Amino acid sequence: MQNRWSAAEARRFVDDYGRRGHDAALALRVYTSRLLGAEPALVRHGGGNTSVKTRARDLAGDDVAVVCVKGSGWDLAAIEPAGLPAVRLAPLRRLHALDRLSDEAMVNVVRGNLLDAAAPTPSVETLLHAFLPQSYVDHTHANAVLALSDQPDGLAICRDVFGDALAVVDYVMPGFRLAKAVAHAFDRQPHLEGVVLHKHGIVTVGDSAAQAYERMISMVTLAEARIARGRAVVVPAASLPAAPAAAADVLPVLRGACAAPLGDGRYRRLVASLRDGPEALAFCNRADLAEAAWRGVVTPDHSLRIKNRPLVLPAPEAGRPDAYREEVRRRVAQYGDEYRAYFERHDAHTGGRRVMLDPSPRVLLVPGVGVVAFGRSKAEAEVAADLAETTIATVCAAEAVGRFEPLAEADLFAMEYWSLEQAKLDKTAEPALARQVALVTGGGGAIGAATARLFARQGAEVVVLDLDGDAAQRVAQSCGPHALGLACDVTDPHAVRAAFDAACRQFGGVDVVVSNAGAAWEGAIATLPDEVLRRSFELNFFAHQRVAQHAVRVMQTQGTGGALLFNVSKQAINPGPGFGAYGAPKAATFLLARQYALEHGVDGIRVNVVNADRVRSGLLTEARIAARASARGVDQAAYLRGNLLQQEVTAEDVAEAFLHQALAMKTTGGVTTVDGGNIAAALR
């Protein structure tokens, strides 16, 4: 592993943070913490922790010894001094004399000794850092060290590799007992450079930030060298179908199978992340995949994110979707049954007071497709996928040394249901569209952009389609880091199919589709050229049909219902002079929506339309507003407020109507009018 320490960069951190009032010790702690966090082979997604012992002034102005430890919610890769809250050191060290200390009492005493009561809660391993004498302590979950440790004879292997430099501490649940065990190892061997935490990770120490960091890199490099000297593992590949199914067709099947029904047509959905790179596919395509798939995580911290094992599925074959769907649902149900049995077995042995977590799998291994991870959001799914890939890399490295063997099931259960780890889980109320995927056509325009942004604020994962790909990407970027913006000509059947495939690959499926793209052509109907009318019908009717067809295809595959929403316009109900080319296909689209509502209510798909009027957009341009206002002898503002409420209707108002329809679980075939009041356009 490369040593990335730079004296010049270290000085820059000291100077920069010094100007902000932080001492050099804390500045260097931030620097080397970020070095560790930047190495995926050391820590992933909030894993690991670091500390520095220094001095600080409390509110009374007294100079006190403190230990600054990584706080809950902070990632080493981007940590700041605020993420290393200072805790009075002396009261923590006095705890070393105790024989036992409950987890709750430990957290209470640590929080009670924070210099800043508003600071984040320090790591559950704060006492481990506090009990050691060295100034700097680094703790990671290095893949290479875990590959040596996660073995039937992992203790002996680690002792052989690291010799007298590191003590090897047998597995102990994190907290007070682990802190005592590590402190005792240093009491017996004061000159240790660190310890291996069996089947958990590695700790290195130093009197300087550079020393602790460089020892970590040195020890991990020793582990990597031992793995490199191991045997070459050649595993035959499985025999895959001659015509494998595409990932875009498979992911909605998996997503639907992992969704849990909540009643009244609602589902607790999950969002997917697909990893189909060479390493992921090679592992999933192993002939011995069922045996190679892990029966426990490489470090117990991962159990909260990916559970203790993945679900192994058969290779999907093109042309047999129904049979594959049934097999996947059967295996997901079996996984859930086995998880419930695992929970009940261990919960009964430990008091029977816990509440079972969601039993659905978080990682699925699919030959020919890859690693599919699920989470409550795309961000959470990405974390699970990263940890799954880390697990694959560690398992493969372990096989080069011997045989991968994780912690015992009881130990993994204890970590998964540990109250202090459960406290890390986000228990805040989810937004209204959380766990749902929304696709918006015409998303680069005013109404489409407002709808995409509102849906994103309500928790949806968003796909923005527009003929102008740059506009689609700009709107997607404003919706969040995971939103997808794509160029798509909705009059092109192949482009529409490709867009839905991209949505399925990105998120696992689609739940809400807003068919919004459109354009207006003007002219007296009697003299209108056929070509103009055909072009309008192609965009304002047939494109809606193509989008609806693919929306229903994906939603039926998922089997969890959905919402198909159309932007129809008041022209469908109250045509205006010279707008027949626009109103006629919109009226047909109005009927189209009702036909879909009629035929797909049985699938739980709700189909509704929004009827809007006089909204500034690509259809109602500033020039068109000026022309209409002039023809009516009023100014532009009066024209836009020409309704019963005398209020201008905005794109955001239309977006609110689409949101209402997306959430209205028992409304289909309906119309939401957003025009400020126009009796002539009211439905009879």
XYZ file of C-alpha atoms in Angstrom:
684
model
C 0.000 0.000 0.000
C 1.334 3.406 -0.968
C 2.457 5.797 1.744
C 0.873 9.146 0.810
C 2.356 11.260 3.616
C 3.683 14.598 2.343
C 5.605 16.910 4.651
C 4.623 19.898 2.528
C 0.958 18.969 2.632
C 1.155 18.375 6.384
C 2.601 21.886 6.849
C -0.205 23.338 4.746
C -2.798 21.708 7.037
C -1.021 23.051 10.114
C -0.901 26.560 8.634
C -4.474 26.564 7.298
C -6.074 25.214 10.457
C -3.784 27.307 12.641
C -5.287 30.429 11.091
C -8.697 29.084 12.136
C -7.622 28.676 15.739
C -6.780 24.948 15.810
C -3.529 23.592 17.192
C -0.997 21.679 15.098
C -1.801 18.336 16.725
C -5.448 18.504 15.657
C -4.538 19.795 12.191
C -2.243 16.822 11.623
C -4.926 14.511 12.976
C -7.283 15.827 10.308
C -4.604 15.395 7.636
C -3.755 11.749 8.336
C -7.398 10.864 8.997
C -8.172 12.020 5.481
C -5.251 10.014 4.105
C -6.702 6.896 5.714
C -10.237 7.709 4.610
C -9.141 8.169 1.003
C -8.016 4.513 0.790
C -11.034 2.265 0.040
C -8.937 -0.757 1.015
C -8.703 0.669 4.555
C -12.132 2.086 5.373
C -15.466 2.584 3.621
C -18.365 4.901 4.355
C -17.843 6.102 7.885
C -15.863 3.068 8.987
C -12.768 3.234 11.139
C -11.897 5.915 13.664
C -8.936 8.039 14.697
C -7.935 10.153 17.691
C -5.347 12.540 19.056
C -4.533 13.431 22.660
C -3.894 17.110 23.131
C -4.868 19.983 25.400
C -7.753 22.433 25.214
C -9.415 25.116 27.287
C -12.819 24.421 28.814
C -15.506 27.052 29.403
C -13.909 28.033 32.713
C -10.669 28.765 30.895
C -8.831 25.835 32.454
C -6.269 23.995 30.371
C -7.273 20.304 30.324
C -5.999 17.138 28.692
C -8.448 15.869 26.062
C -8.757 13.093 23.537
C -10.299 14.180 20.232
C -12.044 11.169 18.694
C -13.952 10.796 15.427
C -17.597 11.590 16.034
C -20.674 9.736 14.875
C -21.782 10.659 11.364
C -18.367 11.810 10.162
C -16.404 10.145 7.374
C -12.615 10.050 7.686
C -12.195 11.024 4.039
C -13.769 14.440 4.605
C -13.338 14.992 8.323
C -12.950 18.451 9.849
C -11.931 19.440 13.387
C -15.644 19.561 14.291
C -15.765 15.835 13.516
C -13.192 15.128 16.216
C -14.986 16.245 19.410
C -12.807 16.814 22.468
C -13.484 14.692 25.573
C -11.796 15.188 28.947
C -9.153 12.491 29.137
C -8.635 12.020 32.887
C -12.208 10.858 33.718
C -12.081 8.340 30.863
C -8.766 6.871 31.978
C -10.101 6.331 35.492
C -12.622 3.904 33.992
C -9.757 1.508 33.245
C -9.848 0.432 36.897
C -13.440 -0.836 36.597
C -14.185 -4.516 36.088
C -17.322 -3.892 34.079
C -19.236 -1.006 32.538
C -22.534 -1.158 30.659
C -22.767 0.269 27.153
C -25.301 2.867 28.286
C -23.091 3.996 31.173
C -20.092 4.159 28.836
C -21.921 6.418 26.373
C -23.201 8.557 29.236
C -19.769 9.126 30.749
C -18.215 9.904 27.354
C -20.927 12.413 26.450
C -20.833 13.839 29.950
C -17.175 14.721 29.503
C -17.461 16.459 26.140
C -16.073 19.972 26.210
C -18.915 20.948 23.887
C -22.235 19.338 24.796
C -23.539 20.051 21.281
C -20.709 18.086 19.622
C -21.428 14.774 17.861
C -21.295 11.644 19.979
C -17.726 10.266 19.918
C -17.018 6.799 18.553
C -18.195 3.773 20.553
C -14.484 2.890 20.682
C -13.524 6.117 22.471
C -12.297 4.235 25.546
C -9.939 2.158 23.392
C -8.339 5.412 22.229
C -8.340 6.930 25.693
C -6.756 3.951 27.475
C -3.693 3.873 25.186
C -0.770 6.150 26.121
C 0.284 7.233 22.619
C -0.807 10.574 21.234
C -2.202 9.264 17.949
C -4.347 6.163 17.447
C -5.565 4.949 14.034
C -8.171 2.198 13.584
C -9.165 0.807 10.151
C -10.859 -2.228 8.653
C -8.062 -2.941 6.184
C -9.087 -5.551 3.620
C -5.704 -7.260 3.592
C -5.576 -7.627 7.384
C -9.135 -8.979 7.452
C -8.241 -11.473 4.708
C -5.572 -12.909 7.037
C -7.683 -12.672 10.150
C -10.932 -14.077 8.719
C -9.497 -17.595 8.627
C -9.981 -20.715 10.760
C -6.404 -20.170 11.983
C -6.413 -16.403 11.573
C -4.870 -15.725 14.985
C -1.792 -17.814 14.161
C -1.467 -16.338 10.669
C -1.527 -12.777 12.006
C 1.027 -13.558 14.699
C 3.300 -15.055 12.065
C 2.963 -12.099 9.679
C 3.232 -9.229 12.164
C 5.553 -10.779 14.741
C 6.322 -8.597 17.743
C 5.181 -5.390 16.034
C 1.493 -6.067 16.628
C -0.335 -7.967 19.337
C -3.278 -10.076 18.195
C -6.387 -9.657 20.334
C -9.092 -12.294 19.998
C -12.530 -11.012 19.061
C -14.254 -8.979 21.734
C -17.404 -6.931 21.233
C -16.487 -3.235 20.765
C -16.887 -1.081 23.836
C -15.490 -1.294 27.352
C -14.323 -4.931 27.178
C -12.418 -4.373 23.929
C -10.812 -1.220 25.294
C -9.617 -3.170 28.340
C -8.301 -6.045 26.214
C -6.280 -3.711 23.970
C -4.934 -1.763 26.957
C -3.815 -5.020 28.605
C -1.959 -5.994 25.409
C 0.004 -2.731 25.613
C 0.577 -3.200 29.348
C 2.271 -6.511 28.577
C 4.226 -5.178 25.563
C 4.675 -1.385 25.890
C 6.633 -1.092 22.653
C 3.881 -2.429 20.395
C 3.169 -0.534 17.198
C -0.460 -1.581 17.365
C -2.834 -4.530 17.544
C -4.824 -6.734 15.224
C -8.438 -6.950 16.324
C -9.275 -10.497 15.258
C -11.937 -10.541 12.507
C -12.548 -6.859 13.104
C -9.633 -4.644 12.010
C -6.265 -3.159 12.920
C -5.072 -0.397 15.272
C -1.747 1.413 15.003
C -0.358 4.021 17.387
C 2.295 6.689 17.353
C 3.716 9.636 19.188
C 3.201 11.650 16.004
C 0.575 11.663 13.290
C 3.164 10.561 10.747
C 4.310 7.634 12.888
C 0.821 6.226 13.485
C -0.099 6.620 9.820
C 3.139 5.151 8.489
C 2.812 2.162 10.814
C -0.685 1.532 9.451
C 0.586 1.587 5.877
C 3.563 -0.596 6.777
C 1.456 -3.246 8.527
C -1.140 -3.380 5.749
C 1.679 -3.707 3.221
C 2.985 -6.741 5.146
C -0.487 -8.288 4.950
C -0.698 -7.594 1.220
C 2.691 -9.203 0.688
C 1.553 -12.329 2.539
C -1.528 -12.568 0.342
C 0.577 -12.086 -2.790
C 2.698 -15.086 -1.774
C -0.408 -17.217 -1.473
C -1.739 -19.757 -3.876
C -3.258 -18.801 -7.211
C -6.981 -19.528 -7.003
C -8.535 -20.591 -10.296
C -12.284 -21.147 -10.138
C -14.219 -22.474 -13.144
C -16.904 -20.206 -14.514
C -20.522 -21.255 -14.388
C -22.364 -22.241 -17.534
C -24.550 -19.242 -18.354
C -27.641 -19.216 -20.603
C -26.949 -18.879 -24.297
C -29.317 -15.900 -24.326
C -28.910 -14.163 -20.962
C -31.470 -11.583 -19.914
C -30.373 -7.950 -19.875
C -29.748 -6.264 -16.529
C -32.376 -3.616 -17.348
C -34.982 -6.373 -17.578
C -33.786 -8.230 -14.484
C -33.437 -5.380 -12.010
C -37.183 -4.532 -11.867
C -37.859 -8.206 -11.111
C -35.413 -8.128 -8.190
C -36.654 -4.773 -6.951
C -40.267 -5.875 -6.991
C -39.457 -9.121 -5.192
C -37.648 -7.256 -2.407
C -40.456 -4.736 -1.867
C -42.670 -5.388 1.150
C -46.454 -4.794 0.887
C -47.798 -2.365 3.480
C -51.491 -2.533 2.559
C -53.774 -0.187 0.585
C -51.560 -0.550 -2.471
C -48.478 0.779 -0.701
C -45.085 -0.902 -0.676
C -41.857 -0.444 1.230
C -39.669 -0.227 -1.836
C -35.889 -0.223 -2.130
C -33.547 1.456 -4.615
C -30.872 -0.513 -6.443
C -27.198 -0.123 -7.272
C -25.721 -2.456 -9.898
C -22.038 -3.381 -9.975
C -21.130 -5.284 -13.120
C -17.427 -4.562 -13.470
C -14.938 -7.360 -14.209
C -14.322 -8.322 -10.555
C -17.992 -8.312 -9.610
C -19.010 -10.349 -12.649
C -16.137 -12.810 -12.232
C -17.267 -13.531 -8.672
C -20.945 -13.820 -9.590
C -20.110 -16.109 -12.518
C -18.181 -18.615 -10.394
C -19.342 -22.196 -10.744
C -19.142 -22.508 -6.940
C -20.979 -19.245 -6.232
C -23.383 -20.799 -3.736
C -20.417 -22.039 -1.673
C -18.219 -18.960 -2.219
C -20.917 -16.465 -1.188
C -20.059 -15.293 2.288
C -21.847 -16.595 5.370
C -20.853 -13.589 7.405
C -19.426 -10.121 6.847
C -15.681 -9.474 6.801
C -15.956 -7.061 9.739
C -18.987 -6.909 12.022
C -19.576 -3.214 11.315
C -20.817 -4.133 7.814
C -23.753 -6.188 9.082
C -25.862 -3.063 9.577
C -25.537 -2.182 5.897
C -25.558 -5.493 4.023
C -26.767 -8.067 6.538
C -24.666 -11.124 7.215
C -25.031 -12.829 3.860
C -26.155 -12.136 0.288
C -28.918 -13.852 -1.667
C -27.596 -16.016 -4.488
C -29.890 -16.210 -7.525
C -29.805 -18.294 -10.705
C -28.718 -16.801 -14.017
C -31.665 -15.153 -15.811
C -32.498 -16.288 -19.314
C -34.000 -14.007 -21.937
C -37.546 -14.858 -22.997
C -38.598 -16.477 -19.690
C -39.522 -13.510 -17.478
C -42.499 -15.091 -15.714
C -40.629 -18.215 -14.634
C -37.666 -16.166 -13.418
C -39.922 -13.763 -11.519
C -41.541 -16.630 -9.646
C -38.181 -18.196 -8.796
C -36.798 -14.879 -7.520
C -39.868 -14.265 -5.374
C -39.597 -17.764 -3.942
C -35.953 -17.277 -3.031
C -36.520 -13.827 -1.531
C -39.339 -15.247 0.600
C -37.081 -18.107 1.694
C -34.343 -15.608 2.588
C -36.850 -13.706 4.700
C -37.964 -16.877 6.464
C -34.359 -17.796 7.227
C -33.632 -14.298 8.516
C -36.663 -14.451 10.825
C -35.468 -17.804 12.147
C -31.970 -16.344 12.689
C -33.475 -13.405 14.560
C -35.791 -15.495 16.722
C -33.021 -17.993 17.510
C -30.584 -15.409 18.809
C -33.082 -12.944 20.228
C -34.501 -15.679 22.444
C -31.021 -16.394 23.812
C -30.450 -12.747 24.687
C -33.682 -11.767 26.401
C -36.210 -11.588 23.556
C -36.678 -7.817 23.686
C -35.469 -6.711 20.281
C -37.493 -5.600 17.266
C -36.560 -7.396 14.053
C -35.121 -5.358 11.219
C -36.378 -5.581 7.641
C -35.735 -9.211 6.579
C -35.254 -8.451 2.860
C -31.782 -9.080 1.431
C -29.545 -6.097 0.789
C -27.096 -7.772 -1.599
C -28.033 -10.144 -4.412
C -25.493 -12.047 -6.519
C -26.798 -12.728 -10.021
C -24.705 -14.706 -12.545
C -24.444 -12.865 -15.843
C -25.758 -9.648 -14.275
C -23.505 -8.797 -11.322
C -23.839 -7.580 -7.758
C -27.143 -5.857 -7.010
C -27.368 -3.937 -3.741
C -30.462 -2.318 -2.265
C -31.018 0.589 0.089
C -33.698 3.045 1.109
C -32.126 5.558 -1.276
C -29.618 5.526 -4.100
C -26.996 6.866 -1.699
C -27.643 4.027 0.740
C -27.654 1.460 -2.081
C -24.272 2.756 -3.265
C -22.855 2.257 0.222
C -24.175 -1.309 0.316
C -22.725 -1.994 -3.138
C -19.333 -0.628 -2.117
C -19.312 -2.856 0.965
C -20.334 -5.849 -1.137
C -17.419 -5.233 -3.499
C -15.113 -4.819 -0.496
C -16.370 -8.152 0.807
C -15.728 -9.853 -2.537
C -12.178 -8.486 -2.664
C -11.506 -9.631 0.912
C -13.030 -13.086 0.408
C -10.953 -13.625 -2.742
C -7.806 -12.486 -0.929
C -8.607 -14.818 1.965
C -8.901 -17.735 -0.456
C -5.326 -17.091 -1.593
C -4.207 -17.689 1.995
C -6.605 -20.390 3.117
C -10.368 -20.307 3.633
C -12.607 -17.379 4.492
C -14.251 -17.820 7.878
C -16.178 -14.912 9.441
C -17.220 -14.439 13.024
C -19.674 -16.855 14.552
C -23.318 -16.115 13.852
C -24.040 -15.224 17.471
C -21.326 -12.552 17.429
C -22.659 -11.090 14.195
C -26.175 -10.980 15.630
C -24.893 -9.227 18.729
C -23.338 -6.520 16.554
C -26.300 -6.208 14.174
C -28.668 -5.691 17.114
C -26.269 -3.849 19.408
C -28.072 -0.838 20.833
C -25.105 1.468 20.167
C -24.909 0.424 16.530
C -28.682 0.651 16.115
C -28.429 4.245 17.285
C -26.400 5.009 14.146
C -29.316 4.106 11.887
C -31.343 6.981 10.502
C -34.731 6.892 12.204
C -36.040 10.226 10.942
C -39.372 10.267 9.121
C -38.914 9.661 5.404
C -40.088 12.196 2.801
C -43.324 11.465 0.949
C -41.653 10.011 -2.170
C -38.746 8.278 -0.457
C -37.735 4.932 -2.004
C -39.549 5.788 -5.259
C -38.116 6.417 -8.712
C -39.720 9.160 -10.804
C -39.159 9.680 -14.529
C -40.157 13.018 -16.085
C -40.253 13.651 -19.845
C -39.822 17.169 -21.120
C -37.807 17.624 -17.942
C -35.680 20.438 -19.336
C -38.673 22.766 -19.683
C -40.365 24.865 -17.032
C -43.063 22.417 -15.894
C -40.878 19.320 -16.220
C -37.990 20.936 -14.327
C -40.266 22.187 -11.543
C -41.788 18.706 -11.230
C -38.436 16.929 -11.178
C -37.079 19.276 -8.511
C -40.187 19.020 -6.338
C -40.157 15.216 -6.559
C -36.465 15.188 -5.617
C -37.162 17.406 -2.594
C -39.829 14.902 -1.583
C -37.263 12.092 -1.580
C -37.682 10.547 -5.039
C -34.791 9.353 -7.164
C -35.259 11.302 -10.393
C -34.703 10.594 -14.094
C -34.977 13.689 -16.295
C -35.552 13.217 -20.034
C -35.501 15.986 -22.616
C -34.765 16.415 -26.289
C -32.091 18.871 -25.125
C -29.682 16.580 -23.280
C -27.732 19.472 -21.761
C -30.925 20.917 -20.281
C -31.858 17.489 -18.905
C -28.470 17.176 -17.221
C -28.663 20.679 -15.746
C -32.032 19.922 -14.184
C -30.794 16.546 -12.951
C -27.784 18.181 -11.305
C -30.130 20.532 -9.469
C -32.060 17.495 -8.193
C -29.113 15.915 -6.402
C -25.924 13.929 -7.007
C -27.634 10.716 -8.064
C -30.317 12.109 -10.400
C -30.018 10.994 -14.018
C -30.349 13.440 -16.933
C -30.642 11.998 -20.436
C -31.192 13.246 -23.956
C -34.311 11.531 -25.281
C -36.450 12.148 -28.338
C -39.768 10.740 -27.138
C -40.939 10.377 -30.745
C -38.183 7.770 -31.267
C -39.276 4.340 -29.959
C -35.688 3.165 -29.535
C -34.743 6.276 -27.552
C -37.681 5.816 -25.190
C -36.778 2.167 -24.600
C -33.142 3.110 -23.988
C -34.179 5.777 -21.473
C -36.305 3.363 -19.446
C -33.486 0.807 -19.580
C -31.082 3.422 -18.230
C -33.494 4.244 -15.406
C -33.768 0.567 -14.501
C -30.009 0.087 -14.538
C -29.487 3.212 -12.435
C -32.195 2.711 -9.811
C -33.717 -0.743 -10.354
C -37.028 0.357 -11.838
C -39.578 3.154 -12.117
C -42.565 3.979 -9.900
C -43.863 7.360 -11.087
C -43.833 8.544 -14.697
C -44.793 12.106 -15.632
C -45.405 12.171 -19.374
C -44.982 15.880 -19.896
C -43.106 16.475 -23.174
C -45.047 18.395 -25.792
C -45.068 21.283 -28.256
C -47.734 23.455 -29.858
C -48.418 24.035 -33.540
C -50.828 26.782 -34.623
C -53.069 27.251 -37.633
C -56.686 27.151 -38.742
C -57.809 23.545 -38.758
C -59.415 23.673 -42.212
C -56.219 24.794 -43.926
C -53.758 22.977 -41.696
C -51.279 20.868 -43.696
C -51.466 17.167 -42.924
C -47.758 17.143 -42.133
C -48.214 19.652 -39.315
C -51.062 17.676 -37.774
C -49.121 14.419 -38.071
C -46.076 15.974 -36.391
C -48.231 17.234 -33.559
C -49.898 13.866 -33.104
C -46.489 12.176 -33.116
C -45.287 14.281 -30.182
C -48.509 15.118 -28.363
C -50.178 11.697 -28.624
C -48.010 8.829 -29.898
C -45.022 9.837 -27.749
C -47.272 9.695 -24.667
C -48.397 6.237 -25.773
C -44.801 5.019 -26.129
C -43.841 6.390 -22.715
C -46.954 4.843 -21.166
C -46.241 1.456 -22.740
C -42.778 1.296 -21.211
C -43.995 2.659 -17.886
C -46.597 -0.103 -17.654
C -44.082 -2.722 -18.792
C -41.677 -1.844 -15.977
C -44.389 -1.386 -13.352
C -45.985 -4.741 -14.198
C -42.580 -6.398 -13.950
C -42.057 -4.900 -10.490
C -45.565 -5.835 -9.407
C -45.804 -2.944 -6.941
C -48.200 -0.640 -8.769
C -47.200 2.895 -9.665
C -48.418 6.218 -10.974
C -48.664 7.180 -14.664
C -49.365 10.903 -14.994
C -50.042 12.949 -18.135
C -49.803 16.664 -18.833
C -52.894 17.174 -20.986
C -53.655 20.941 -21.099
C -57.005 22.708 -21.156
C -56.974 22.472 -24.974
C -58.182 18.883 -24.597
C -61.387 20.169 -22.993
C -61.761 23.780 -24.118
C -60.155 24.194 -27.568
C -59.067 27.631 -28.682
C -59.148 29.131 -32.192
C -56.102 28.253 -34.228
C -54.925 25.555 -31.805
C -56.609 22.488 -33.280
C -53.264 20.937 -34.170
C -52.387 20.989 -30.481
C -55.800 20.370 -28.936
C -56.778 17.359 -31.061
C -53.852 15.109 -30.005
C -54.150 16.377 -26.426
C -57.815 15.337 -26.405
C -56.737 11.937 -27.689
C -54.135 11.734 -24.924
C -56.855 12.537 -22.390
C -58.784 9.521 -23.652
C -55.568 7.486 -23.734
C -55.010 8.159 -20.033
C -58.505 7.013 -19.165
C -58.018 3.863 -21.219
C -54.848 3.073 -19.275
C -56.702 3.720 -16.023
C -59.446 1.341 -17.138
C -57.117 -1.456 -18.173
C -54.368 -1.230 -15.546
C -56.133 -0.514 -12.299
C -55.920 -4.253 -11.745
C -52.125 -3.833 -11.720
C -52.316 -1.147 -9.055
C -51.223 1.467 -11.593
C -52.945 4.808 -11.000
C -53.381 6.929 -14.129
C -54.314 10.590 -13.871
C -53.980 13.799 -15.853
C -53.189 17.407 -15.060
C -55.122 20.049 -16.972
C -53.139 23.298 -16.795
C -53.500 26.616 -18.593
C -51.563 29.845 -19.123
C -48.268 28.686 -17.598
C -45.036 30.379 -18.666
C -43.134 27.595 -20.414
C -41.716 26.445 -23.709
C -45.291 26.215 -24.995
C -46.453 29.560 -23.709
C -43.413 31.643 -24.597
C -42.964 35.325 -23.792
C -43.683 36.157 -27.443
C -46.901 34.138 -27.415
C -47.952 35.743 -24.122
C -47.384 39.184 -25.621
C -49.382 38.320 -28.767
C -52.340 36.921 -26.840
C -52.381 39.799 -24.400
C -52.336 42.266 -27.280
C -55.172 40.473 -29.071
C -57.295 40.762 -25.916
C -56.360 44.367 -25.309
C -54.757 43.766 -21.901
C -51.233 43.803 -20.547
C -49.316 40.547 -20.112
C -49.792 40.359 -16.355
C -53.554 40.773 -16.730
C -53.619 38.094 -19.431
C -51.825 35.590 -17.189
C -54.206 36.435 -14.325
C -57.269 36.074 -16.518
C -58.986 33.475 -14.347
C -61.543 33.361 -11.562
C -58.910 33.680 -8.824
C -57.065 36.426 -10.730
C -53.763 34.684 -9.959
C -50.958 33.696 -12.310
C -50.462 29.927 -12.481
C -46.801 28.875 -12.316
C -44.866 25.775 -13.274
C -44.444 25.089 -9.554
C -48.243 25.031 -9.168
C -48.457 22.363 -11.869
C -45.672 20.409 -10.162
C -47.692 20.441 -6.933
C -50.602 18.898 -8.827
C -48.389 16.105 -10.138
C -47.099 15.499 -6.610
C -50.663 15.262 -5.320
C -51.466 12.687 -7.980
C -48.316 10.715 -7.279
C -49.396 10.404 -3.628
C -53.148 9.886 -4.147
C -53.280 6.130 -3.609
C -57.001 5.736 -4.347
C -57.466 8.048 -7.301
C -57.238 6.899 -10.915
C -58.809 8.157 -14.115
C -58.931 11.587 -12.529
C -58.199 15.130 -13.658
C -56.546 17.856 -11.604
C -57.228 21.286 -13.073
C -54.603 23.970 -12.474
C -55.770 27.125 -14.201
C -56.929 29.512 -11.487
C -60.536 28.857 -12.498
C -61.953 28.753 -16.030
C -65.575 27.643 -16.202
C -65.386 27.221 -19.969
C -62.679 24.585 -19.463
C -64.412 22.816 -16.561
C -65.371 19.194 -17.095
C -69.094 18.665 -17.722
